[in-house]
CSV table of C-alpha atoms in Angstrom, one decimal:
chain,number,residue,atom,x,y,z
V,248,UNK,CA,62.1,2.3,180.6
V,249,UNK,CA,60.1,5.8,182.2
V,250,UNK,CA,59.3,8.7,180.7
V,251,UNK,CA,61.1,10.5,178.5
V,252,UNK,CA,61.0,14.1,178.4
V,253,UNK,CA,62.0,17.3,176.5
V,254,UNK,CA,63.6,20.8,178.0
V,255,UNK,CA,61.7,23.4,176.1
V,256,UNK,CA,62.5,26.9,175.9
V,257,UNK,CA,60.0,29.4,176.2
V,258,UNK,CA,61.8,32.2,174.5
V,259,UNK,CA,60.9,34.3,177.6
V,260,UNK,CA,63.0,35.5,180.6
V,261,UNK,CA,61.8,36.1,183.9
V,262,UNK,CA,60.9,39.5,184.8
V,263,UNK,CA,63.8,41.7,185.8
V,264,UNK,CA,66.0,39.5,184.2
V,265,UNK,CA,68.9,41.3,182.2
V,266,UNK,CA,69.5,39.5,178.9
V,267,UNK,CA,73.2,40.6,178.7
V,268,UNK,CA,73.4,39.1,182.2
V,269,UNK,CA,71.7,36.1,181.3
V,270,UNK,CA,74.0,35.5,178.4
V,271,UNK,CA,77.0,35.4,180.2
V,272,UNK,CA,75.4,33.2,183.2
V,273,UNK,CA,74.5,30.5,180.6
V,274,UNK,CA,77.8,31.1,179.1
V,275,UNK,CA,79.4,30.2,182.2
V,276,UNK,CA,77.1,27.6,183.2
V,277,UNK,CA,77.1,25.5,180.5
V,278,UNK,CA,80.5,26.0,179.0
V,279,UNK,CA,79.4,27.4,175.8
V,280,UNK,CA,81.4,30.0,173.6
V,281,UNK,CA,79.1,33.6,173.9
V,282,UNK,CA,78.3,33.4,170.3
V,283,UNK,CA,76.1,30.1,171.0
V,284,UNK,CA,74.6,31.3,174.0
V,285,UNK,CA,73.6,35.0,172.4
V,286,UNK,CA,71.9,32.7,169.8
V,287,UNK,CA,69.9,30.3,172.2
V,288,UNK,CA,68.8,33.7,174.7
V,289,UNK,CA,67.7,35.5,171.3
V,290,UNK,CA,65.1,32.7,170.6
V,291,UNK,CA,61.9,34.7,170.0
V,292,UNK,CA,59.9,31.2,169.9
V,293,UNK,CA,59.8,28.1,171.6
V,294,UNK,CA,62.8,25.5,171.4
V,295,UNK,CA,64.0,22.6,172.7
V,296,UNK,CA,67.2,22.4,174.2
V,297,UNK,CA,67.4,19.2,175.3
V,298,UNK,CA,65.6,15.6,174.4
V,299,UNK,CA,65.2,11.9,175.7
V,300,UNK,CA,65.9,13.1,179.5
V,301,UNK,CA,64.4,10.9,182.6
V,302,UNK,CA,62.7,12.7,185.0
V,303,UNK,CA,65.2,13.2,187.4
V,304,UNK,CA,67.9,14.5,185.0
V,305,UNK,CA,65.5,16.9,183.0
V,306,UNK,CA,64.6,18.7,186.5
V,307,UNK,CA,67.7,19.5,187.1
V,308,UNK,CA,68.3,21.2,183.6
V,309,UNK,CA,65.2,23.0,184.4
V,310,UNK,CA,66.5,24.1,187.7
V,311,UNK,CA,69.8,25.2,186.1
V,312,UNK,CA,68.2,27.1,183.1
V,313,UNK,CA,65.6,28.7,185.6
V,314,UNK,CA,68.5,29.8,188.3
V,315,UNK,CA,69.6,31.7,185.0
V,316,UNK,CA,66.2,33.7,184.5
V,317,UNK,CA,65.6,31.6,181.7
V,318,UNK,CA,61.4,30.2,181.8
V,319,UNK,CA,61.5,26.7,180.8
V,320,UNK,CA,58.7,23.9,181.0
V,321,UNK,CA,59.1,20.2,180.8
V,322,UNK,CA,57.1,17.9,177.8
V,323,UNK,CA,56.8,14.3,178.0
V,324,UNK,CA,58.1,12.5,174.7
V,325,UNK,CA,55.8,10.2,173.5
V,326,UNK,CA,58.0,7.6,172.2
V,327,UNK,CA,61.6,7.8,171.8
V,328,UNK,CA,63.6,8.6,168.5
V,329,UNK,CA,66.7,7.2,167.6
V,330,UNK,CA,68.4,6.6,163.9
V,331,UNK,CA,67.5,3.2,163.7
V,332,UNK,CA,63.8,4.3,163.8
V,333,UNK,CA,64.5,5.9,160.2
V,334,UNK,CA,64.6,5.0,157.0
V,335,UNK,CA,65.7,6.5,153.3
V,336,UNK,CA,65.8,3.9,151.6
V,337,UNK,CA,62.4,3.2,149.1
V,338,UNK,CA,59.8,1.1,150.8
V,339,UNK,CA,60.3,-1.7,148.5
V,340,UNK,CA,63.5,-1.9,149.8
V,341,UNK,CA,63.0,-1.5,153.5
V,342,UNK,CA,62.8,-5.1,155.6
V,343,UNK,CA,61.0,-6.0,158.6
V,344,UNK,CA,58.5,-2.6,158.4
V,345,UNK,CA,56.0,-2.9,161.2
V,346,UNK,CA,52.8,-1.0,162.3
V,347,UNK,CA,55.2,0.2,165.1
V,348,UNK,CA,56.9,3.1,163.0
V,349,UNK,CA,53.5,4.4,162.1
V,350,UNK,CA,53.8,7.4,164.6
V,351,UNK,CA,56.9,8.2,162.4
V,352,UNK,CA,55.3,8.3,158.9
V,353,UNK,CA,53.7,11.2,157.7
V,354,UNK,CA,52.4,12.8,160.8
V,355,UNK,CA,55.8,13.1,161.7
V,356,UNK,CA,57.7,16.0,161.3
V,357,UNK,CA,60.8,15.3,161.1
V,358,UNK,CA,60.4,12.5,158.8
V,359,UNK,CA,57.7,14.7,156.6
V,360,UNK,CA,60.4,17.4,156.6
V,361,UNK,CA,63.2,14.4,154.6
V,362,UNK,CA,60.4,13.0,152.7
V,363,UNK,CA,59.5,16.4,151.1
V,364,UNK,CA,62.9,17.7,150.3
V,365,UNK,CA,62.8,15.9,146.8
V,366,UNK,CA,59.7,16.8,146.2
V,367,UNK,CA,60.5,20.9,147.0
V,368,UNK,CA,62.6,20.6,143.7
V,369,UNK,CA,59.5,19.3,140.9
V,370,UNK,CA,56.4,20.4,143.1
V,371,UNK,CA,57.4,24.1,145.5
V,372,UNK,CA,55.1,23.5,148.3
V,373,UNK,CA,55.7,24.4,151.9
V,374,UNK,CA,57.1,21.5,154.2
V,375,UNK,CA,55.4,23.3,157.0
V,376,UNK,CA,51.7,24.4,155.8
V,377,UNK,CA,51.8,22.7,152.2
V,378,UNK,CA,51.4,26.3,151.0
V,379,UNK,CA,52.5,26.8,147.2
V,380,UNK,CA,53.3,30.5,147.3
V,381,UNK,CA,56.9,30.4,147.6
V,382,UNK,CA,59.0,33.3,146.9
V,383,UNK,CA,62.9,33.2,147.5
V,384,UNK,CA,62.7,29.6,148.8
V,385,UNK,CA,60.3,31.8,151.8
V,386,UNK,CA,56.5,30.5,152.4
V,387,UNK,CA,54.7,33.7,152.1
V,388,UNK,CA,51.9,32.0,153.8
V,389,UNK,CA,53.6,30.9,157.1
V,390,UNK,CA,57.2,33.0,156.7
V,391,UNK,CA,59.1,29.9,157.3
V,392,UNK,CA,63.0,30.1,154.8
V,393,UNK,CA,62.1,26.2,153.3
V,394,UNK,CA,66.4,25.4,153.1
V,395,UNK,CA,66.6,26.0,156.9
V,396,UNK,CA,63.6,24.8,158.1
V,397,UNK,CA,64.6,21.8,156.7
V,398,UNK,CA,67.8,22.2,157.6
V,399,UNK,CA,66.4,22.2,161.2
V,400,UNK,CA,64.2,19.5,161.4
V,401,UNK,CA,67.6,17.2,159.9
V,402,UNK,CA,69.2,18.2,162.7
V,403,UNK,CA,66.7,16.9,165.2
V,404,UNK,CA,66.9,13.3,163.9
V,405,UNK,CA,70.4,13.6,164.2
V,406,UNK,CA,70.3,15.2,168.0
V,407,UNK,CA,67.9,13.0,169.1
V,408,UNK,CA,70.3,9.5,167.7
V,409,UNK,CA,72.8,11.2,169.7
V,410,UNK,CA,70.6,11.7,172.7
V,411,UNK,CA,71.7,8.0,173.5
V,412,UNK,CA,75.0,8.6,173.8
V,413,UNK,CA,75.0,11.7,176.2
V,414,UNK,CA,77.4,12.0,179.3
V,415,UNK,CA,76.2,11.3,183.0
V,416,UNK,CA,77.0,15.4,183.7
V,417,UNK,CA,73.2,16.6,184.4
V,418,UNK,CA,74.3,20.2,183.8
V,419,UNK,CA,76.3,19.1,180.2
V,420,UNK,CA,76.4,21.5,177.6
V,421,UNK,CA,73.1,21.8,175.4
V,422,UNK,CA,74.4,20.1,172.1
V,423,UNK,CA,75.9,22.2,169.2
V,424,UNK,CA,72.9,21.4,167.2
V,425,UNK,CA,70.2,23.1,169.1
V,426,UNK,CA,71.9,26.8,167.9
V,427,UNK,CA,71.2,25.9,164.4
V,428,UNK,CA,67.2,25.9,165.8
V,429,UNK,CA,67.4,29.6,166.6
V,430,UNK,CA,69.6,31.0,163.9
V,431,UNK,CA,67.8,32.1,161.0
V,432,UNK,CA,71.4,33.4,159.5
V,433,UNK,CA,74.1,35.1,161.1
V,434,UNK,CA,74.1,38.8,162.7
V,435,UNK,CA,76.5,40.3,160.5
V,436,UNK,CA,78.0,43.6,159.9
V,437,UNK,CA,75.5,45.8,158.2
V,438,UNK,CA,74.9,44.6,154.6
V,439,UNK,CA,74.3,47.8,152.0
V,440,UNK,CA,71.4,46.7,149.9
V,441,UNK,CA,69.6,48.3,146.7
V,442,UNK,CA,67.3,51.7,147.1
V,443,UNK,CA,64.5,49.1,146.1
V,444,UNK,CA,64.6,46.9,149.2
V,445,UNK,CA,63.1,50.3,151.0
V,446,UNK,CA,59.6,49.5,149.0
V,447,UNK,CA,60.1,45.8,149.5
V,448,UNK,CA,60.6,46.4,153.4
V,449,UNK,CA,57.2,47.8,153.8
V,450,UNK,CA,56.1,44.8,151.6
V,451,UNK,CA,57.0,42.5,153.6
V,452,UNK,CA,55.9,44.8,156.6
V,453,UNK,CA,52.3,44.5,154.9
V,454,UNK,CA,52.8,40.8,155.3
V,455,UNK,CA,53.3,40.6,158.8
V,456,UNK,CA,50.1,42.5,159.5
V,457,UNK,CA,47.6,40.9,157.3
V,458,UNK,CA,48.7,37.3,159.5
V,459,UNK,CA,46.5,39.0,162.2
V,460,UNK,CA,45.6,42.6,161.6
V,461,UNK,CA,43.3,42.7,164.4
V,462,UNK,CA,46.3,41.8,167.0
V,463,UNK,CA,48.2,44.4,165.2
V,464,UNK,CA,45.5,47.0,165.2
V,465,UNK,CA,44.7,46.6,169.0
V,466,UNK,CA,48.2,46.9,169.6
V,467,UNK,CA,48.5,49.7,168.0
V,468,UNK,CA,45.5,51.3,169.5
V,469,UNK,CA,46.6,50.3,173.1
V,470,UNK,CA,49.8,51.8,172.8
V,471,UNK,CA,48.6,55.3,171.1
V,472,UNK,CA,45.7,55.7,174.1
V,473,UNK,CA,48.0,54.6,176.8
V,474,UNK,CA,50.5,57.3,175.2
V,475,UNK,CA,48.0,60.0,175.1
V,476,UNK,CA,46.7,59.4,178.3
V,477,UNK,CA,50.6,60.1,179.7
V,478,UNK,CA,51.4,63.0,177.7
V,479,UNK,CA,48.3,64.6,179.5
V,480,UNK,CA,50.7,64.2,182.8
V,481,UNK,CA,53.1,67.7,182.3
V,482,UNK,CA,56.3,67.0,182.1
V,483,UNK,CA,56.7,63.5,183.7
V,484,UNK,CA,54.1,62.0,180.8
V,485,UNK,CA,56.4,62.8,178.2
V,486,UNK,CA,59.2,62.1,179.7
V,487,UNK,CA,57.7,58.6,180.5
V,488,UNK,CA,56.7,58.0,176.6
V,489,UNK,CA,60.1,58.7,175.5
V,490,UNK,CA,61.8,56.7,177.8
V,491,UNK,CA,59.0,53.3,177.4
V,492,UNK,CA,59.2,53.8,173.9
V,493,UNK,CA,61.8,51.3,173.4
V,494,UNK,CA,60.6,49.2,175.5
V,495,UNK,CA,57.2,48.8,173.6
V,496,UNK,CA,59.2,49.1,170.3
V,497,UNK,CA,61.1,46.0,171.1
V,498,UNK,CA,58.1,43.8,172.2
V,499,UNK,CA,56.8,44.9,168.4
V,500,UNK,CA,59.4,43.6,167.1
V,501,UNK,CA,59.4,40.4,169.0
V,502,UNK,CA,55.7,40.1,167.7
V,503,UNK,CA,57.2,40.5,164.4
V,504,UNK,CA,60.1,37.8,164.8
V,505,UNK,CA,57.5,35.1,165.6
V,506,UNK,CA,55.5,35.6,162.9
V,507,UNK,CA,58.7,35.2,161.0
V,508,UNK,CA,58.7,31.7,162.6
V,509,UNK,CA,55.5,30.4,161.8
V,510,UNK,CA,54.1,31.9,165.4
V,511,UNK,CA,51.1,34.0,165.8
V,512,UNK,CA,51.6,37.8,166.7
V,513,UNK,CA,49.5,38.3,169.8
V,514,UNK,CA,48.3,41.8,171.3
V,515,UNK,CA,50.7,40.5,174.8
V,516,UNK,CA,53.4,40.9,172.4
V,517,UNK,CA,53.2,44.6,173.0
V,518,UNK,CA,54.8,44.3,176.6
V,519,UNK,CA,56.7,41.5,175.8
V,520,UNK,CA,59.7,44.0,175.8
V,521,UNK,CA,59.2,44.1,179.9
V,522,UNK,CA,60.9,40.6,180.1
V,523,UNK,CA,64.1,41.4,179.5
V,524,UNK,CA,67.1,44.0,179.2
V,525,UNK,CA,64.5,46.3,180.0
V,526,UNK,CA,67.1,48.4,181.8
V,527,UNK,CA,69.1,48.5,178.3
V,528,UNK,CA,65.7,49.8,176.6
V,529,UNK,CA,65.2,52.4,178.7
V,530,UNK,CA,68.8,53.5,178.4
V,531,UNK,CA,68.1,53.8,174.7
V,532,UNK,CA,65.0,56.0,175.3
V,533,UNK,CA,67.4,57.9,178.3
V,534,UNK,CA,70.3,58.8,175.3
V,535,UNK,CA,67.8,59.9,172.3
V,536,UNK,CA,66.3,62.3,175.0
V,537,UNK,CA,69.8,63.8,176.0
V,538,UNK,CA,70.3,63.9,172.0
V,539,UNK,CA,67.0,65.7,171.6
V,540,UNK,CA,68.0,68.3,174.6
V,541,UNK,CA,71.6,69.3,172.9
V,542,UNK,CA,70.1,69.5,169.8
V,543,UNK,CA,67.6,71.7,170.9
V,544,UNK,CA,69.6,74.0,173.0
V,545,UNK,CA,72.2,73.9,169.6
V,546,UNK,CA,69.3,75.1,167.5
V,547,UNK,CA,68.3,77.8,170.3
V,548,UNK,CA,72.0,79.3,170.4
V,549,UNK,CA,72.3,79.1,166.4
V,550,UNK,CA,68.8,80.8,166.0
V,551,UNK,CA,69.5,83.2,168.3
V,552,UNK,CA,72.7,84.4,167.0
V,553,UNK,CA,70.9,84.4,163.1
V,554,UNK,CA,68.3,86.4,164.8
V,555,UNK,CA,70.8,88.8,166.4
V,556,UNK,CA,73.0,89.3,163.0
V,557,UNK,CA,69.6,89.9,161.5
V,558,UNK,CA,68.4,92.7,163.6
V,559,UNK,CA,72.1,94.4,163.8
V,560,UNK,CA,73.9,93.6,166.8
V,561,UNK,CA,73.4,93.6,170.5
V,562,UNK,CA,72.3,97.2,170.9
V,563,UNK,CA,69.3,96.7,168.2
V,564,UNK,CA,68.3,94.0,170.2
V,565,UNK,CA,68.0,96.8,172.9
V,566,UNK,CA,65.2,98.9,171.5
V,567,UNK,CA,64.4,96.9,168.6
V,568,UNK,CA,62.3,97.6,165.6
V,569,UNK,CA,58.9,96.1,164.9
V,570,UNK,CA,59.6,96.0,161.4
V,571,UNK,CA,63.1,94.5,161.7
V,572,UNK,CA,62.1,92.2,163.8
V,573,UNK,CA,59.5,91.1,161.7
V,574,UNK,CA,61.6,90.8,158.9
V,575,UNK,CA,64.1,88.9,161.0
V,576,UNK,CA,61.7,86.2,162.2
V,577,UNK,CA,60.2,86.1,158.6
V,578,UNK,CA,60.1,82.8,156.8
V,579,UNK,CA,63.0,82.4,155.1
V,580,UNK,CA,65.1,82.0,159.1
V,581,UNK,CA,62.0,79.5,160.2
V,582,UNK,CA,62.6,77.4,157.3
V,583,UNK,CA,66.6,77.5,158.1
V,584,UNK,CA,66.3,76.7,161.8
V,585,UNK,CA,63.8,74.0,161.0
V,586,UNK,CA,66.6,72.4,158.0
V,587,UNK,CA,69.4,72.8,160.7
V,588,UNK,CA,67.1,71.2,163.6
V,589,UNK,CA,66.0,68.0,160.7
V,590,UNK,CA,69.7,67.6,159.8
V,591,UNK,CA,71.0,67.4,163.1
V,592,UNK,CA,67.8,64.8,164.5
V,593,UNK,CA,68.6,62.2,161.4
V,594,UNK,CA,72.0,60.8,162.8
V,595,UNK,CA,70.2,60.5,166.3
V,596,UNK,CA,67.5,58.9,164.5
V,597,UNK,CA,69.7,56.3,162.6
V,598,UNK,CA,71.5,55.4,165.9
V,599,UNK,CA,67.7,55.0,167.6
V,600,UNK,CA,66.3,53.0,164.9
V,601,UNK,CA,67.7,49.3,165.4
V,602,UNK,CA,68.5,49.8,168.6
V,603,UNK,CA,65.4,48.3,170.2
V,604,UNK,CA,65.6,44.5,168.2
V,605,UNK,CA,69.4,44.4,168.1
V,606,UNK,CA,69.2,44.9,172.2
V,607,UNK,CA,65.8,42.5,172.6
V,608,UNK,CA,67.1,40.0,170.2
V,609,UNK,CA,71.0,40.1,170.0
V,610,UNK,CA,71.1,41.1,173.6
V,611,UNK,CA,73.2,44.0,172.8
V,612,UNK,CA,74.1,47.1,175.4
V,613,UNK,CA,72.6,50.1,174.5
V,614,UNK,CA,75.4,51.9,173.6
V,615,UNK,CA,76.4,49.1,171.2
V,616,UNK,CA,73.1,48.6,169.7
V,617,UNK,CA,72.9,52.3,168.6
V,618,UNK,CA,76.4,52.3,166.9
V,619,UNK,CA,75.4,49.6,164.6
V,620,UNK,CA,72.0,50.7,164.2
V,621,UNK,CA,73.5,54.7,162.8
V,622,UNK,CA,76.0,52.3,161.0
V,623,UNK,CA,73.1,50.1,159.5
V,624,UNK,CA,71.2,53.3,158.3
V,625,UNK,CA,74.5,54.8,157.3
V,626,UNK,CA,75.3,51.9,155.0
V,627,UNK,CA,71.7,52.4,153.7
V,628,UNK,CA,71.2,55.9,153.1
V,629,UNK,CA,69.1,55.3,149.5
V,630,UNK,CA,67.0,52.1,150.2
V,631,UNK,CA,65.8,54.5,153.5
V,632,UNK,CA,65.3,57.7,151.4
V,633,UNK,CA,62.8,55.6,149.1
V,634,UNK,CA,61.1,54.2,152.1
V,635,UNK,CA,61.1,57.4,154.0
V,636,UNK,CA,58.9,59.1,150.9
V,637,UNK,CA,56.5,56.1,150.7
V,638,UNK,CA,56.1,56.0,154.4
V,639,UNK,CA,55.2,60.0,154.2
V,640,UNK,CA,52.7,59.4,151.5
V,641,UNK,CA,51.1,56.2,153.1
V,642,UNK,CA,50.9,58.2,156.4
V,643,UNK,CA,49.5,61.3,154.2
V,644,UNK,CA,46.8,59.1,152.3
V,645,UNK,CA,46.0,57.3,156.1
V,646,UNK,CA,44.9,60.5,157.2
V,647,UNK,CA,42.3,61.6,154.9
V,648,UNK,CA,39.7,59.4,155.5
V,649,UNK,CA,39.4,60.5,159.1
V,650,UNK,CA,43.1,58.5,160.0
V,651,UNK,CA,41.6,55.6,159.8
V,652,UNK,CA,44.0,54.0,157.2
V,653,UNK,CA,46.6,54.9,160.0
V,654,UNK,CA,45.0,51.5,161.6
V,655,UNK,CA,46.8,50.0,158.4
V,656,UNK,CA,49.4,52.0,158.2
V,657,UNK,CA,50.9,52.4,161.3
V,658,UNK,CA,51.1,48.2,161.9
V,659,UNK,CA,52.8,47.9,158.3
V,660,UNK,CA,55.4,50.8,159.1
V,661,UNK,CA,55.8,49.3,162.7
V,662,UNK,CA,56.6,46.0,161.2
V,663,UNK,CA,58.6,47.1,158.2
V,664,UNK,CA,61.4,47.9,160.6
V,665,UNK,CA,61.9,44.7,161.6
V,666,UNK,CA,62.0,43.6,158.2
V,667,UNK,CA,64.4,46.3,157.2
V,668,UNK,CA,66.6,44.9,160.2
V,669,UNK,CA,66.6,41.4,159.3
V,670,UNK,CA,67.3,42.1,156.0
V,671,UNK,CA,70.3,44.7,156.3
V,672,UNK,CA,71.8,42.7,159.7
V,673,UNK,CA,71.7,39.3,158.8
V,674,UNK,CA,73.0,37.3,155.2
C-alpha cells in the first residue's frame, strides 16, 4: 500500500478571498448544510478535514478546497489507523499485543486522550500539557475545555475507522465528524450573564496576554505607531484608521482565538484580518463613521438651538452680548452637549463592538454582525457597566507611570473582548 496522507486546513484564506463567499462555495461544493460549512471556514487553527487519502485522491481535495480560496497543505500519515489498532480492554486482557502498536501507546494522542479520561475524574490534569490548574474543566495553562478536547480526539479514532469505508467520489463530503473539531460550542443568541463576568472578562483577558506578552506588546506597539503615523496625513489618515480599524481588530481577535486552542498568538496575527471578508471589515469601519457623522451634525443642530434659546432668539444672536454669550457657552451647556453626544455614541458603540469576531470568525455580513453585536451588549448592560469602570481605572493607573502600564493594559482590554464574545455568544 503507498502513502497515506492527510488534508489539513490551514485556518487561512487566500488573499481577497470573501469568507461569506467562501462559505457558500464549499457549501455548494461539497454538499454540506451552511451551518457545517460556517463552522469548518471559522477554524482559527489548523484542522484536518480529511485522513488515509492516496496521493492522487488527496490532490484533488486540495485542488477543490484551493479553487474555494481555502489554503490547504498535504501531510503524509505515518502509519495508518483503524479501530482494530485500539484497545480498551486492560492489558491483562488484551491477546496477541506486539511491538507493532507501540506508535499507538502513549505518544499517541488519540489513545493518550482515552487513556486519561478515567484518570481526569481522581487526578485533574491536562490531557493536552499534563497541567494541574484546571478551572471549569478549562486548562488555564494551555486554554484547552478538557470535555471537548477529549471529545475531539474520540472522534478522530472513530473518523479515521471510517476512513476505510469512504466512497470512490474524490470531491465527497468532508465527514460529519470533522465540524465537531472546530466547534468549541455553538454561536447562539446572546446569553445575558451576571454584572460579575465583566471583571472575569478582563481576567481571562490577562490570561491571554501573559501566554506571550511580548507578541502582544509589539502588536500593540505596531499598530499605535502605524496609527499615528496616518493620523499625521489630514483628513485621509483618519479616515484610513477608522476604516482599517476593524480589520486590525479582527486579526486581534483571531490571535486571541488560537490561544484559546492551545496555539501561540504571534505579532502576524495583527494582519491576519487581511485574509478574509476584509471587504465586510471595512464596511463596519464605513457605517460607525456615517454613525459618528449624524451624530455629530445631531449634536451641532441641538447645541445650536440650546445656544440660541440661551442668548434670546434670532435677533440676540444678531448683536449679541459678551456677557450673554458667556453665560450661554458656560459649563453647565458643555457638560449637556457632551451627556447628549455620550448617550447617542453608546448604541453605535454596542453595534461596533462584536462586529469584527462575529464577521472574521462566524463569517457574518456587516450589517448582521452589528445587530447582534448592539443585541449582545444590550442583553448585557450590567456585566459591561462593571467592566467599563475597571477598564477606566486600569487605563487611568496605566498612565501614570509615563503610560507604560498601557503596554499591559491595552493587550488585556484588547483581549478581554474576545473573551467577553465567547462568553456571551456561545453556551
Amino acid at each position: 500500500m503507498g502513502d497515506r496522507y492527510r488534508v489539513i486546513y490551514t485556518g487561512q484564506l487566500r488573499l481577497g478571498t470573501e469568507k461569506s463567499e467562501a462559505i457558500e462555495n464549499f457549501r455548494q461544493r461539497f454538499k454540506v448544510s451552511e451551518e457545517k460549512a460556517r463552522k469548518v471556514l471559522a477554524a482559527s487553527r489548523e484542522i484536518t478535514l480529511k485522513k488515509e487519502l492516496d496521493k492522487e485522491r488527496a490532490e484533488k481535495y486540495r485542488q477543490a478546497l484551493e479553487s474555494i480560496g481555502m489554503i490547504v497543505r498535504l501531510e503524509p500519515m505515518e502509519k495508518k489507523l483503524g479501530l482494530d489498532d485500539l484497545s480498551l480492554l486492560p492489558k491483562a486482557e488484551a491477546e496477541d499485543e506486539t511491538e507493532e502498536a507501540a506508535p499507538y501507546s502513549a505518544d499517541s494522542p488519540t489513545v493518550a486522550s482515552l487513556d486519561k479520561a478515567p484518570e481526569l475524574a481522581a487526578t485533574p490534569t491536562c490531557p493536552k500539557c499534563g497541567s494541574e490548574t484546571i478551572e471549569n474543566e478549562t486548562c488555564q495553562s494551555c486554554g484547552i475545555v478538557i470535555p471537548k478536547y477529549l471529545a475531539r480526539q474520540a472522534a478522530e479514532v472513530e473518523q479515521a475507522g471510517a476512513g476505510s469505508s469512504e466512497t470512490k467520489d474524490p470531491y465527497a463530503a468532508p465527514q460529519a465528524e470533522l465540524v465537531g473539531e472546530v466547534e468549541r460550542g455553538e454561536l447562539a443568541d446572546p446569553i445575558t450573564r451576571p454584572i460579575g463576568n465583566g471583571w472575569k472578562w478582563i481576567t481571562r483577558g490577562f490570561w491571554h496576554f501573559k501566554q506571550n506578552p511580548l507578541a502582544w506588546i509589539i502588536a500593540v506597539v505596531v499598530w499605535v505607531v502605524l496609527s499615528v503615523g496616518l493620523s499625521l496625513v489630514p483628513f485621509v489618515g483618519s479616515l484610513v484608521i477608522t476604516l482599517l480599524s476593524p480589520v486590525i481588530l479582527a486579526g486581534l481577535m483571531l490571535g486571541s482565538a488560537a490561544q484559546e486552542h492551545g496555539d501561540d498568538f504571534e505579532i502576524s496575527h495583527l494582519f491576519s484580518g487581511f485574509s478574509s471578508s476584509v471587504g465586510q471589515l471595512v464596511l463596519v469601519g464605513l457605517l460607525y463613521l456615517i454613525g459618528f457623522f449624524l451624530i455629530m451634525v445631531v449634536v451641532g443642530m441641538v447645541s445650536g438651538g440650546v445656544l440660541v434659546g440661551m442668548m434670546g432668539g434670532m435677533d440676540a444672536m444678531q448683536n449679541p452680548d459678551p456677557s450673554t454669550m458667556q453665560s450661554a457657552m458656560g459649563v453647565g451647556s458643555i457638560l449637556l452637549i457632551s451627556l447628549m453626544a455620550l448617550g447617542l455614541s453608546i448604541p453605535l458603540m454596542m453595534a461596533y463592538w462584536f462586529a469584527p469576531a462575529l464577521i472574521s470568525m462566524e463569517g457574518m455580513s456587516a450589517l448582521s454582525a452589528m445587530k447582534l453585536s448592539f443585541s449582545g451588549c444590550l442583553k448585557n448592560i450590567l456585566p459591561f457597566l462593571l467592566y467599563g469602570i475597571v477598564g477606566i481605572v486600569l487605563f487611568f493607573v496605566g498612565a501614570i507611570p509615563v503610560g507604560l502600564g498601557l503596554l499591559v493594559v491595552m493587550p488585556v482590554m484588547t483581549a478581554s473582548m474576545y473573551t467577553s464574545y465567547r462568553d456571551i455568544y456561545y453556551a
